[in-house]
CSV table of N, CA and C in Angstrom, one decimal:
chain,number,residue,atom,x,y,z
U,15,MET,N,-3.1,12.3,0.9
U,15,MET,CA,-2.6,11.8,-0.3
U,15,MET,C,-3.6,12.1,-1.4
U,16,PHE,N,-3.1,12.6,-2.6
U,16,PHE,CA,-4.0,13.0,-3.6
U,16,PHE,C,-4.6,11.8,-4.4
U,17,PHE,N,-3.8,10.8,-4.8
U,17,PHE,CA,-4.3,9.6,-5.4
U,17,PHE,C,-3.7,8.5,-4.7
U,18,SER,N,-4.4,7.4,-4.6
U,18,SER,CA,-3.9,6.2,-3.8
U,18,SER,C,-2.6,5.7,-4.5
U,19,GLN,N,-1.6,5.5,-3.6
U,19,GLN,CA,-0.3,5.0,-4.1
U,19,GLN,C,-0.4,3.5,-4.3
U,20,ALA,N,-1.2,2.8,-3.6
U,20,ALA,CA,-1.2,1.3,-3.6
U,20,ALA,C,-2.1,0.7,-4.7
U,21,GLY,N,-2.8,1.6,-5.5
U,21,GLY,CA,-3.6,1.1,-6.5
U,21,GLY,C,-5.0,0.7,-6.1
U,22,ALA,N,-5.5,1.4,-5.1
U,22,ALA,CA,-6.9,1.1,-4.7
U,22,ALA,C,-7.8,1.4,-5.8
U,23,ARG,N,-8.9,0.6,-5.9
U,23,ARG,CA,-9.9,0.9,-7.0
U,23,ARG,C,-11.2,1.3,-6.3
U,24,PRO,N,-11.4,2.5,-6.0
U,24,PRO,CA,-12.6,3.0,-5.3
U,24,PRO,C,-13.8,2.7,-6.2
U,25,GLN,N,-14.9,2.5,-5.5
U,25,GLN,CA,-16.2,2.3,-6.1
U,25,GLN,C,-16.6,3.6,-6.9
U,26,MET,N,-17.2,3.4,-8.1
U,26,MET,CA,-17.7,4.5,-8.8
U,26,MET,C,-18.8,5.2,-7.9
U,27,TRP,N,-18.7,6.5,-7.9
U,27,TRP,CA,-19.6,7.3,-7.1
U,27,TRP,C,-20.3,8.3,-7.9
U,28,GLU,N,-21.6,8.4,-7.7
U,28,GLU,CA,-22.4,9.4,-8.5
U,28,GLU,C,-22.4,10.7,-7.8
U,29,VAL,N,-22.1,11.7,-8.6
U,29,VAL,CA,-22.0,13.1,-8.1
U,29,VAL,C,-23.5,13.7,-8.0
U,30,SER,N,-23.9,14.2,-6.9
U,30,SER,CA,-25.2,14.8,-6.8
U,30,SER,C,-25.2,16.1,-7.6
U,31,PRO,N,-26.3,16.5,-8.0
U,31,PRO,CA,-26.4,17.8,-8.7
U,31,PRO,C,-25.9,19.0,-7.8
U,32,SER,N,-26.2,19.0,-6.5
U,32,SER,CA,-25.7,20.0,-5.7
U,32,SER,C,-24.2,20.0,-5.5
U,33,GLU,N,-23.6,18.8,-5.4
U,33,GLU,CA,-22.1,18.6,-5.4
U,33,GLU,C,-21.5,19.2,-6.6
U,34,HIS,N,-22.0,18.8,-7.8
U,34,HIS,CA,-21.5,19.2,-9.1
U,34,HIS,C,-21.6,20.8,-9.2
U,35,LYS,N,-22.7,21.3,-8.7
U,35,LYS,CA,-22.8,22.8,-8.8
U,35,LYS,C,-21.8,23.4,-7.9
U,36,LYS,N,-21.5,22.9,-6.7
U,36,LYS,CA,-20.5,23.4,-5.8
U,36,LYS,C,-19.1,23.4,-6.5
U,37,TRP,N,-18.8,22.3,-7.2
U,37,TRP,CA,-17.5,22.2,-7.8
U,37,TRP,C,-17.4,23.2,-8.9
U,38,VAL,N,-18.4,23.4,-9.7
U,38,VAL,CA,-18.4,24.4,-10.8
U,38,VAL,C,-18.2,25.8,-10.2
U,39,GLU,N,-19.0,26.1,-9.1
U,39,GLU,CA,-18.9,27.4,-8.4
U,39,GLU,C,-17.4,27.7,-7.9
U,40,VAL,N,-16.8,26.6,-7.3
U,40,VAL,CA,-15.4,26.8,-6.9
U,40,VAL,C,-14.5,27.0,-8.0
U,41,PHE,N,-14.7,26.3,-9.2
U,41,PHE,CA,-13.9,26.5,-10.4
U,41,PHE,C,-14.0,28.0,-10.8
U,42,LYS,N,-15.2,28.5,-10.9
U,42,LYS,CA,-15.5,29.9,-11.3
U,42,LYS,C,-14.9,30.9,-10.4
U,43,ALA,N,-15.0,30.6,-9.1
U,43,ALA,CA,-14.5,31.5,-8.1
U,43,ALA,C,-12.9,31.6,-8.1
U,44,CYS,N,-12.3,30.5,-8.5
U,44,CYS,CA,-10.8,30.4,-8.5
U,44,CYS,C,-10.3,30.9,-9.9
U,45,ASP,N,-11.2,30.9,-10.9
U,45,ASP,CA,-10.8,31.5,-12.2
U,45,ASP,C,-11.3,33.0,-12.2
U,46,GLU,N,-10.5,33.8,-11.4
U,46,GLU,CA,-10.9,35.1,-11.2
U,46,GLU,C,-11.0,36.0,-12.5
U,47,ASP,N,-10.1,35.7,-13.4
U,47,ASP,CA,-10.0,36.6,-14.6
U,47,ASP,C,-10.9,36.0,-15.7
U,48,ASN,N,-11.7,35.0,-15.4
U,48,ASN,CA,-12.6,34.3,-16.4
U,48,ASN,C,-11.8,33.9,-17.6
U,49,LYS,N,-10.6,33.2,-17.4
U,49,LYS,CA,-9.8,32.7,-18.4
U,49,LYS,C,-10.3,31.4,-19.1
U,50,GLY,N,-11.1,30.7,-18.3
U,50,GLY,CA,-11.7,29.5,-18.8
U,50,GLY,C,-10.8,28.3,-18.3
U,51,TYR,N,-9.8,28.5,-17.5
U,51,TYR,CA,-9.0,27.5,-17.0
U,51,TYR,C,-8.4,27.9,-15.6
U,52,LEU,N,-7.9,26.9,-14.9
U,52,LEU,CA,-7.2,27.2,-13.6
U,52,LEU,C,-5.7,27.1,-13.8
U,53,SER,N,-5.0,28.1,-13.3
U,53,SER,CA,-3.6,28.0,-13.3
U,53,SER,C,-3.2,27.1,-12.1
U,54,ARG,N,-1.9,26.8,-12.0
U,54,ARG,CA,-1.4,26.0,-10.9
U,54,ARG,C,-1.8,26.6,-9.5
U,55,GLU,N,-1.7,27.9,-9.3
U,55,GLU,CA,-2.1,28.5,-8.1
U,55,GLU,C,-3.6,28.5,-7.9
U,56,ASP,N,-4.3,28.7,-9.0
U,56,ASP,CA,-5.8,28.7,-8.9
U,56,ASP,C,-6.2,27.3,-8.4
U,57,PHE,N,-5.6,26.3,-9.0
U,57,PHE,CA,-5.9,24.9,-8.7
U,57,PHE,C,-5.7,24.6,-7.2
U,58,LYS,N,-4.5,25.1,-6.7
U,58,LYS,CA,-4.2,24.9,-5.2
U,58,LYS,C,-5.3,25.5,-4.3
U,59,VAL,N,-5.8,26.7,-4.7
U,59,VAL,CA,-6.8,27.4,-3.9
U,59,VAL,C,-8.1,26.6,-4.0
U,60,ALA,N,-8.4,26.1,-5.2
U,60,ALA,CA,-9.6,25.3,-5.3
U,60,ALA,C,-9.6,24.0,-4.4
U,61,VAL,N,-8.5,23.4,-4.4
U,61,VAL,CA,-8.3,22.2,-3.5
U,61,VAL,C,-8.5,22.6,-2.0
U,62,VAL,N,-7.9,23.7,-1.6
U,62,VAL,CA,-8.1,24.1,-0.3
U,62,VAL,C,-9.6,24.4,0.0
U,63,MET,N,-10.3,25.0,-0.9
U,63,MET,CA,-11.7,25.3,-0.7
U,63,MET,C,-12.6,24.0,-0.7
U,64,LEU,N,-12.2,23.0,-1.5
U,64,LEU,CA,-13.0,21.8,-1.5
U,64,LEU,C,-12.6,20.8,-0.5
U,65,PHE,N,-11.3,20.6,-0.2
U,65,PHE,CA,-10.9,19.5,0.6
U,65,PHE,C,-10.2,20.0,1.9
U,66,GLY,N,-9.9,21.3,2.1
U,66,GLY,CA,-9.4,21.8,3.3
U,66,GLY,C,-7.9,21.6,3.5
U,67,TYR,N,-7.2,21.3,2.4
U,67,TYR,CA,-5.7,21.2,2.6
U,67,TYR,C,-5.1,21.8,1.3
U,68,LYS,N,-3.8,22.3,1.4
U,68,LYS,CA,-3.1,22.8,0.3
U,68,LYS,C,-2.3,21.6,-0.3
U,69,PRO,N,-2.5,21.3,-1.6
U,69,PRO,CA,-1.8,20.2,-2.2
U,69,PRO,C,-0.3,20.5,-2.3
U,70,SER,N,0.4,19.4,-2.1
U,70,SER,CA,1.9,19.5,-2.2
U,70,SER,C,2.4,19.8,-3.6
U,71,LYS,N,3.6,20.1,-3.6
U,71,LYS,CA,4.3,20.4,-5.0
U,71,LYS,C,4.1,19.2,-5.9
U,72,ILE,N,4.3,18.0,-5.3
U,72,ILE,CA,4.3,16.8,-6.1
U,72,ILE,C,2.8,16.6,-6.7
U,73,GLU,N,1.9,16.8,-5.8
U,73,GLU,CA,0.5,16.7,-6.3
U,73,GLU,C,0.1,17.7,-7.4
U,74,ALA,N,0.5,18.9,-7.2
U,74,ALA,CA,0.3,20.0,-8.2
U,74,ALA,C,1.0,19.7,-9.5
U,75,ASP,N,2.3,19.2,-9.3
U,75,ASP,CA,3.1,18.8,-10.5
U,75,ASP,C,2.4,17.7,-11.3
U,76,SER,N,1.9,16.7,-10.6
U,76,SER,CA,1.2,15.6,-11.2
U,76,SER,C,0.0,16.1,-12.0
U,77,VAL,N,-0.8,16.9,-11.4
U,77,VAL,CA,-2.0,17.4,-12.1
U,77,VAL,C,-1.6,18.3,-13.3
U,78,MET,N,-0.7,19.2,-13.1
U,78,MET,CA,-0.3,20.1,-14.1
U,78,MET,C,0.4,19.4,-15.3
U,79,SER,N,1.0,18.2,-15.0
U,79,SER,CA,1.7,17.5,-16.1
U,79,SER,C,0.7,16.8,-17.0
U,80,SER,N,-0.6,16.7,-16.5
U,80,SER,CA,-1.6,16.0,-17.4
U,80,SER,C,-2.4,17.1,-18.2
U,81,VAL,N,-2.1,18.3,-18.0
U,81,VAL,CA,-2.8,19.4,-18.7
U,81,VAL,C,-2.4,19.4,-20.2
U,82,ASP,N,-3.4,19.6,-21.1
U,82,ASP,CA,-3.1,19.7,-22.5
U,82,ASP,C,-2.2,20.8,-22.8
U,83,PRO,N,-1.1,20.6,-23.5
U,83,PRO,CA,-0.1,21.7,-23.8
U,83,PRO,C,-0.7,22.8,-24.6
U,84,ASN,N,-1.8,22.6,-25.2
U,84,ASN,CA,-2.5,23.7,-26.0
U,84,ASN,C,-3.2,24.7,-25.1
U,85,THR,N,-3.4,24.3,-23.8
U,85,THR,CA,-4.1,25.2,-22.9
U,85,THR,C,-3.1,25.6,-21.9
U,86,SER,N,-3.4,26.6,-21.1
U,86,SER,CA,-2.5,27.2,-20.1
U,86,SER,C,-2.8,26.7,-18.7
U,87,GLY,N,-3.8,25.8,-18.6
U,87,GLY,CA,-4.2,25.4,-17.3
U,87,GLY,C,-5.3,24.3,-17.4
U,88,ILE,N,-5.9,24.0,-16.3
U,88,ILE,CA,-6.9,23.0,-16.1
U,88,ILE,C,-8.3,23.5,-16.5
U,89,LEU,N,-8.9,22.9,-17.6
U,89,LEU,CA,-10.2,23.3,-18.0
U,89,LEU,C,-11.2,22.7,-17.0
U,90,LEU,N,-12.4,23.3,-17.1
U,90,LEU,CA,-13.5,22.8,-16.2
U,90,LEU,C,-13.7,21.3,-16.2
U,91,GLU,N,-13.8,20.7,-17.4
U,91,GLU,CA,-14.0,19.3,-17.5
U,91,GLU,C,-12.9,18.5,-16.8
U,92,GLY,N,-11.7,18.9,-17.0
U,92,GLY,CA,-10.6,18.2,-16.3
U,92,GLY,C,-10.6,18.4,-14.8
U,93,PHE,N,-10.9,19.6,-14.4
U,93,PHE,CA,-11.1,19.9,-13.0
U,93,PHE,C,-12.1,19.0,-12.3
U,94,LEU,N,-13.3,18.9,-13.0
U,94,LEU,CA,-14.3,18.1,-12.4
U,94,LEU,C,-13.9,16.6,-12.3
U,95,ASN,N,-13.2,16.1,-13.3
U,95,ASN,CA,-12.7,14.7,-13.3
U,95,ASN,C,-11.7,14.5,-12.1
U,96,ILE,N,-10.8,15.5,-11.9
U,96,ILE,CA,-9.8,15.4,-10.9
U,96,ILE,C,-10.5,15.4,-9.5
U,97,VAL,N,-11.5,16.3,-9.3
U,97,VAL,CA,-12.2,16.4,-8.1
U,97,VAL,C,-13.0,15.1,-7.8
U,98,ARG,N,-13.6,14.5,-8.9
U,98,ARG,CA,-14.4,13.3,-8.7
U,98,ARG,C,-13.5,12.2,-8.3
U,99,GLN,N,-12.3,12.1,-8.9
U,99,GLN,CA,-11.3,11.0,-8.5
U,99,GLN,C,-10.9,11.2,-7.1
U,100,LYS,N,-10.6,12.4,-6.7
U,100,LYS,CA,-10.2,12.7,-5.3
U,100,LYS,C,-11.3,12.3,-4.3
U,101,LYS,N,-12.5,12.6,-4.7
U,101,LYS,CA,-13.6,12.3,-3.8
U,101,LYS,C,-13.8,10.8,-3.7
U,102,GLU,N,-13.7,10.1,-4.8
U,102,GLU,CA,-13.8,8.6,-4.8
U,102,GLU,C,-12.7,8.0,-3.9
U,103,VAL,N,-11.5,8.5,-4.0
U,103,VAL,CA,-10.4,7.9,-3.2
U,103,VAL,C,-10.7,8.3,-1.7
U,104,GLN,N,-11.1,9.5,-1.5
U,104,GLN,CA,-11.4,9.9,-0.1
U,104,GLN,C,-12.5,9.0,0.5
U,105,LEU,N,-13.6,8.7,-0.2
U,105,LEU,CA,-14.6,7.8,0.2
U,105,LEU,C,-14.1,6.4,0.5
U,106,TYR,N,-13.3,5.9,-0.4
U,106,TYR,CA,-12.7,4.6,-0.3
U,106,TYR,C,-11.8,4.5,1.0
U,107,TRP,N,-11.0,5.5,1.2
U,107,TRP,CA,-10.2,5.5,2.4
U,107,TRP,C,-11.0,5.6,3.7
U,108,ASN,N,-12.1,6.3,3.6
U,108,ASN,CA,-13.0,6.4,4.8
U,108,ASN,C,-13.6,5.0,5.1
U,109,GLU,N,-14.0,4.3,4.0
U,109,GLU,CA,-14.5,3.0,4.1
U,109,GLU,C,-13.5,2.0,4.8
U,110,ILE,N,-12.3,2.1,4.3
U,110,ILE,CA,-11.2,1.2,4.9
U,110,ILE,C,-11.1,1.6,6.4
U,111,ARG,N,-11.0,2.9,6.7
U,111,ARG,CA,-10.9,3.3,8.1
U,111,ARG,C,-12.1,2.8,8.9
U,112,HIS,N,-13.3,2.8,8.4
U,112,HIS,CA,-14.5,2.4,9.1
U,112,HIS,C,-14.4,0.9,9.4
U,113,ILE,N,-13.9,0.1,8.5
U,113,ILE,CA,-13.8,-1.4,8.6
U,113,ILE,C,-12.7,-1.6,9.7
U,114,PHE,N,-11.6,-0.9,9.6
U,114,PHE,CA,-10.5,-1.1,10.6
U,114,PHE,C,-11.0,-0.8,12.0
U,115,THR,N,-11.8,0.3,12.2
U,115,THR,CA,-12.3,0.7,13.4
U,115,THR,C,-13.3,-0.3,14.0
U,116,ALA,N,-14.1,-0.9,13.1
U,116,ALA,CA,-15.0,-2.0,13.5
U,116,ALA,C,-14.3,-3.2,14.1
U,117,PHE,N,-13.1,-3.5,13.5
U,117,PHE,CA,-12.3,-4.7,13.9
U,117,PHE,C,-11.6,-4.3,15.2
U,118,ASP,N,-11.2,-3.1,15.4
U,118,ASP,CA,-10.4,-2.6,16.6
U,118,ASP,C,-11.4,-2.4,17.7
U,119,ARG,N,-12.0,-3.4,18.3
U,119,ARG,CA,-13.0,-3.3,19.3
U,119,ARG,C,-12.5,-2.6,20.6
U,120,HIS,N,-11.2,-2.6,20.9
U,120,HIS,CA,-10.7,-2.1,22.1
U,120,HIS,C,-10.1,-0.7,21.9
U,121,TYR,N,-10.3,-0.1,20.7
U,121,TYR,CA,-9.8,1.2,20.3
U,121,TYR,C,-8.3,1.5,20.7
U,122,ARG,N,-7.5,0.5,20.3
U,122,ARG,CA,-6.1,0.6,20.6
U,122,ARG,C,-5.3,1.2,19.4
U,123,GLY,N,-5.9,1.2,18.2
U,123,GLY,CA,-5.2,1.7,17.0
U,123,GLY,C,-4.4,0.7,16.3
U,124,TYR,N,-4.6,-0.6,16.7
U,124,TYR,CA,-4.0,-1.7,16.0
U,124,TYR,C,-4.9,-2.9,16.3
U,125,LEU,N,-4.7,-4.0,15.4
U,125,LEU,CA,-5.4,-5.2,15.6
U,125,LEU,C,-4.5,-6.3,16.0
U,126,THR,N,-5.0,-7.2,16.9
U,126,THR,CA,-4.3,-8.3,17.4
U,126,THR,C,-4.8,-9.5,16.6
U,127,LEU,N,-4.1,-10.7,16.8
U,127,LEU,CA,-4.6,-11.9,16.2
U,127,LEU,C,-6.0,-12.2,16.7
U,128,GLU,N,-6.3,-11.9,18.0
U,128,GLU,CA,-7.6,-12.1,18.6
U,128,GLU,C,-8.6,-11.3,17.9
U,129,ASP,N,-8.3,-10.0,17.6
U,129,ASP,CA,-9.3,-9.2,16.9
U,129,ASP,C,-9.6,-9.7,15.5
U,130,PHE,N,-8.5,-10.1,14.8
U,130,PHE,CA,-8.7,-10.7,13.5
U,130,PHE,C,-9.5,-12.0,13.5
U,131,THR,N,-9.3,-12.8,14.5
U,131,THR,CA,-10.0,-14.1,14.6
U,131,THR,C,-11.5,-13.8,14.8
U,132,LYS,N,-11.8,-12.9,15.8
U,132,LYS,CA,-13.2,-12.6,16.0
U,132,LYS,C,-13.9,-12.0,14.8
U,133,ALA,N,-13.2,-11.1,14.1
U,133,ALA,CA,-13.8,-10.5,12.9
U,133,ALA,C,-14.1,-11.6,11.8
U,134,PHE,N,-13.1,-12.5,11.6
U,134,PHE,CA,-13.2,-13.5,10.6
U,134,PHE,C,-14.3,-14.5,11.0
U,135,ARG,N,-14.5,-14.8,12.3
U,135,ARG,CA,-15.5,-15.7,12.7
U,135,ARG,C,-16.9,-15.2,12.4
U,136,GLN,N,-17.0,-13.8,12.4
U,136,GLN,CA,-18.3,-13.2,12.1
U,136,GLN,C,-18.6,-13.3,10.6
U,137,VAL,N,-17.6,-13.1,9.8
U,137,VAL,CA,-17.9,-13.1,8.3
U,137,VAL,C,-17.7,-14.4,7.6
U,138,ALA,N,-16.8,-15.2,8.2
U,138,ALA,CA,-16.5,-16.5,7.6
U,138,ALA,C,-16.3,-17.6,8.7
U,139,PRO,N,-17.4,-18.0,9.3
U,139,PRO,CA,-17.3,-18.9,10.5
U,139,PRO,C,-16.6,-20.2,10.3
U,140,LYS,N,-16.6,-20.7,9.1
U,140,LYS,CA,-16.0,-22.0,8.8
U,140,LYS,C,-14.6,-21.9,8.3
U,141,LEU,N,-14.0,-20.7,8.3
U,141,LEU,CA,-12.6,-20.5,7.8
U,141,LEU,C,-11.7,-21.1,8.8
U,142,PRO,N,-10.8,-22.0,8.4
U,142,PRO,CA,-9.9,-22.7,9.3
U,142,PRO,C,-9.0,-21.7,10.0
U,143,GLU,N,-8.7,-22.0,11.3
U,143,GLU,CA,-7.8,-21.1,12.1
U,143,GLU,C,-6.4,-20.9,11.4
U,144,ARG,N,-5.9,-21.9,10.8
U,144,ARG,CA,-4.6,-21.8,10.1
U,144,ARG,C,-4.7,-20.7,9.0
U,145,ILE,N,-5.8,-20.6,8.3
U,145,ILE,CA,-5.9,-19.5,7.2
U,145,ILE,C,-5.9,-18.2,7.9
U,146,ILE,N,-6.6,-18.0,8.9
U,146,ILE,CA,-6.7,-16.7,9.6
U,146,ILE,C,-5.3,-16.3,10.1
U,147,LEU,N,-4.6,-17.3,10.7
U,147,LEU,CA,-3.2,-17.0,11.1
U,147,LEU,C,-2.3,-16.6,10.0
U,148,GLU,N,-2.4,-17.3,8.8
U,148,GLU,CA,-1.6,-16.9,7.6
U,148,GLU,C,-1.9,-15.5,7.2
U,149,VAL,N,-3.2,-15.2,7.1
U,149,VAL,CA,-3.6,-13.9,6.7
U,149,VAL,C,-3.1,-12.8,7.6
U,150,PHE,N,-3.2,-13.1,8.9
U,150,PHE,CA,-2.7,-12.1,9.9
U,150,PHE,C,-1.2,-11.9,9.7
U,151,ARG,N,-0.5,-13.0,9.6
U,151,ARG,CA,1.0,-12.8,9.4
U,151,ARG,C,1.3,-12.1,8.2
U,152,GLU,N,0.6,-12.3,7.1
U,152,GLU,CA,0.9,-11.6,5.9
U,152,GLU,C,0.6,-10.1,6.0
U,153,VAL,N,-0.5,-9.8,6.7
U,153,VAL,CA,-0.9,-8.4,6.8
U,153,VAL,C,0.0,-7.6,7.8
U,154,ASP,N,0.5,-8.3,8.8
U,154,ASP,CA,1.4,-7.7,9.8
U,154,ASP,C,2.8,-7.6,9.2
U,155,GLN,N,3.0,-6.6,8.4
U,155,GLN,CA,4.2,-6.4,7.6
U,155,GLN,C,5.5,-6.4,8.4
U,156,ASP,N,5.5,-5.8,9.6
U,156,ASP,CA,6.7,-5.7,10.4
U,156,ASP,C,6.8,-6.8,11.4
U,157,SER,N,5.9,-7.8,11.4
U,157,SER,CA,5.9,-9.0,12.3
U,157,SER,C,6.0,-8.6,13.8
U,158,ASP,N,5.3,-7.5,14.2
U,158,ASP,CA,5.3,-7.1,15.6
U,158,ASP,C,4.1,-7.7,16.4
U,159,GLY,N,3.3,-8.5,15.7
U,159,GLY,CA,2.1,-9.0,16.4
U,159,GLY,C,0.9,-8.1,16.4
U,160,HIS,N,1.1,-7.0,15.7
U,160,HIS,CA,0.0,-6.0,15.6
U,160,HIS,C,-0.2,-5.6,14.2
U,161,VAL,N,-1.4,-5.4,13.8
U,161,VAL,CA,-1.7,-4.9,12.4
U,161,VAL,C,-2.1,-3.4,12.6
U,162,SER,N,-1.3,-2.5,12.2
U,162,SER,CA,-1.6,-1.1,12.3
U,162,SER,C,-2.5,-0.7,11.1
U,163,PHE,N,-3.1,0.5,11.2
U,163,PHE,CA,-4.0,0.9,10.1
U,163,PHE,C,-3.2,0.9,8.8
U,164,LYS,N,-1.9,1.3,8.9
U,164,LYS,CA,-1.1,1.4,7.6
U,164,LYS,C,-1.0,0.0,7.0
U,165,ASP,N,-0.7,-1.0,7.9
U,165,ASP,CA,-0.7,-2.4,7.4
U,165,ASP,C,-2.0,-2.8,6.8
U,166,PHE,N,-3.1,-2.5,7.5
U,166,PHE,CA,-4.4,-2.9,7.1
U,166,PHE,C,-4.8,-2.2,5.7
U,167,GLU,N,-4.5,-0.9,5.6
U,167,GLU,CA,-4.8,-0.2,4.4
U,167,GLU,C,-4.0,-0.8,3.2
U,168,TYR,N,-2.7,-1.1,3.4
U,168,TYR,CA,-2.0,-1.7,2.4
U,168,TYR,C,-2.6,-3.0,1.9
U,169,ALA,N,-3.0,-3.8,2.9
U,169,ALA,CA,-3.6,-5.1,2.6
U,169,ALA,C,-4.9,-4.9,1.8
U,170,MET,N,-5.7,-4.0,2.2
U,170,MET,CA,-7.0,-3.7,1.5
U,170,MET,C,-6.7,-3.2,0.1
U,171,ASN,N,-5.7,-2.4,-0.1
U,171,ASN,CA,-5.4,-1.9,-1.4
U,171,ASN,C,-4.8,-3.0,-2.3
U,172,TYR,N,-3.9,-3.8,-1.7
U,172,TYR,CA,-3.3,-5.0,-2.4
U,172,TYR,C,-4.5,-5.9,-2.8
U,173,GLY,N,-5.4,-6.1,-2.0
U,173,GLY,CA,-6.6,-7.0,-2.3
U,173,GLY,C,-7.3,-6.4,-3.5
U,174,GLN,N,-7.5,-5.1,-3.6
U,174,GLN,CA,-8.1,-4.5,-4.7
U,174,GLN,C,-7.3,-4.7,-6.0
U,175,LYS,N,-6.0,-4.6,-5.9
U,175,LYS,CA,-5.2,-4.9,-7.1
U,175,LYS,C,-5.3,-6.3,-7.5
U,176,PHE,N,-5.3,-7.2,-6.6
U,176,PHE,CA,-5.4,-8.7,-6.8
U,176,PHE,C,-6.8,-9.0,-7.5
U,177,LYS,N,-7.8,-8.4,-7.0
U,177,LYS,CA,-9.2,-8.5,-7.5
U,177,LYS,C,-9.2,-8.1,-9.0
U,178,LEU,N,-8.6,-6.9,-9.2
U,178,LEU,CA,-8.6,-6.3,-10.6
U,178,LEU,C,-7.8,-7.3,-11.5
U,179,LYS,N,-6.7,-7.8,-11.0
U,179,LYS,CA,-5.9,-8.7,-11.8
U,179,LYS,C,-6.7,-10.0,-12.2
U,180,GLN,N,-7.4,-10.5,-11.2
U,180,GLN,CA,-8.2,-11.7,-11.4
U,180,GLN,C,-9.3,-11.4,-12.4
U,181,GLU,N,-9.9,-10.2,-12.4
U,181,GLU,CA,-11.0,-9.8,-13.3
U,181,GLU,C,-10.4,-9.8,-14.7
U,182,VAL,N,-9.2,-9.2,-14.9
U,182,VAL,CA,-8.5,-9.1,-16.2
U,182,VAL,C,-8.2,-10.5,-16.7
U,183,ILE,N,-7.7,-11.3,-15.9
U,183,ILE,CA,-7.4,-12.7,-16.3
U,183,ILE,C,-8.6,-13.4,-16.7
U,184,GLY,N,-9.7,-13.2,-15.9
U,184,GLY,CA,-11.0,-13.9,-16.3
U,184,GLY,C,-11.5,-13.4,-17.6
U,185,LEU,N,-11.4,-12.1,-17.9
U,185,LEU,CA,-11.8,-11.6,-19.2
U,185,LEU,C,-11.0,-12.1,-20.3
U,186,GLN,N,-9.7,-12.3,-20.1
U,186,GLN,CA,-8.8,-12.8,-21.1
U,186,GLN,C,-9.2,-14.3,-21.4
U,187,GLU,N,-9.4,-15.0,-20.4
U,187,GLU,CA,-9.8,-16.4,-20.5
U,187,GLU,C,-11.1,-16.5,-21.3
U,188,MET,N,-12.1,-15.6,-21.0
U,188,MET,CA,-13.4,-15.7,-21.7
U,188,MET,C,-13.2,-15.4,-23.2
U,189,SER,N,-12.2,-14.5,-23.6
U,189,SER,CA,-12.0,-14.2,-25.0
U,189,SER,C,-11.3,-15.2,-25.8
U,190,LEU,N,-10.7,-16.2,-25.1
U,190,LEU,CA,-9.9,-17.3,-25.8
U,190,LEU,C,-10.9,-18.3,-26.5
């Protein structure tokens, strides 16, 4: 997935000088005619070089629709921003996967209520059992008694949206 669909808000990530240099080199390598921009096909090749997959038509359309109509493609600055966003989302997804794996102690690919309870007992030992059960039921979207990674990822992303909403409400209240 090129951008998170559920509204995850990845942490800001600082690009190292070597990473930045690599991105610029990929841009230049894909801009074979030294046009100063990447065409749609050039962009696809750059994504393959940096991330190891060919972007879908939808992803390419999304990126190309954001291109300034006065240019014929993606300028270096825009390319660097796109790659930075992609990298931040990738790191955030990896973090969610790491947390899920830590909770999935039996390596089954899903979490049970028991897994949830053990995890919550470690991070919030005084949390009532009733709250843990409510959270589990809410995260278990298909009510099969298992929280899949997809369920877990959705809940984590929803939590990020809720957190952002609370921050906005807090800022609005401060300005009143």
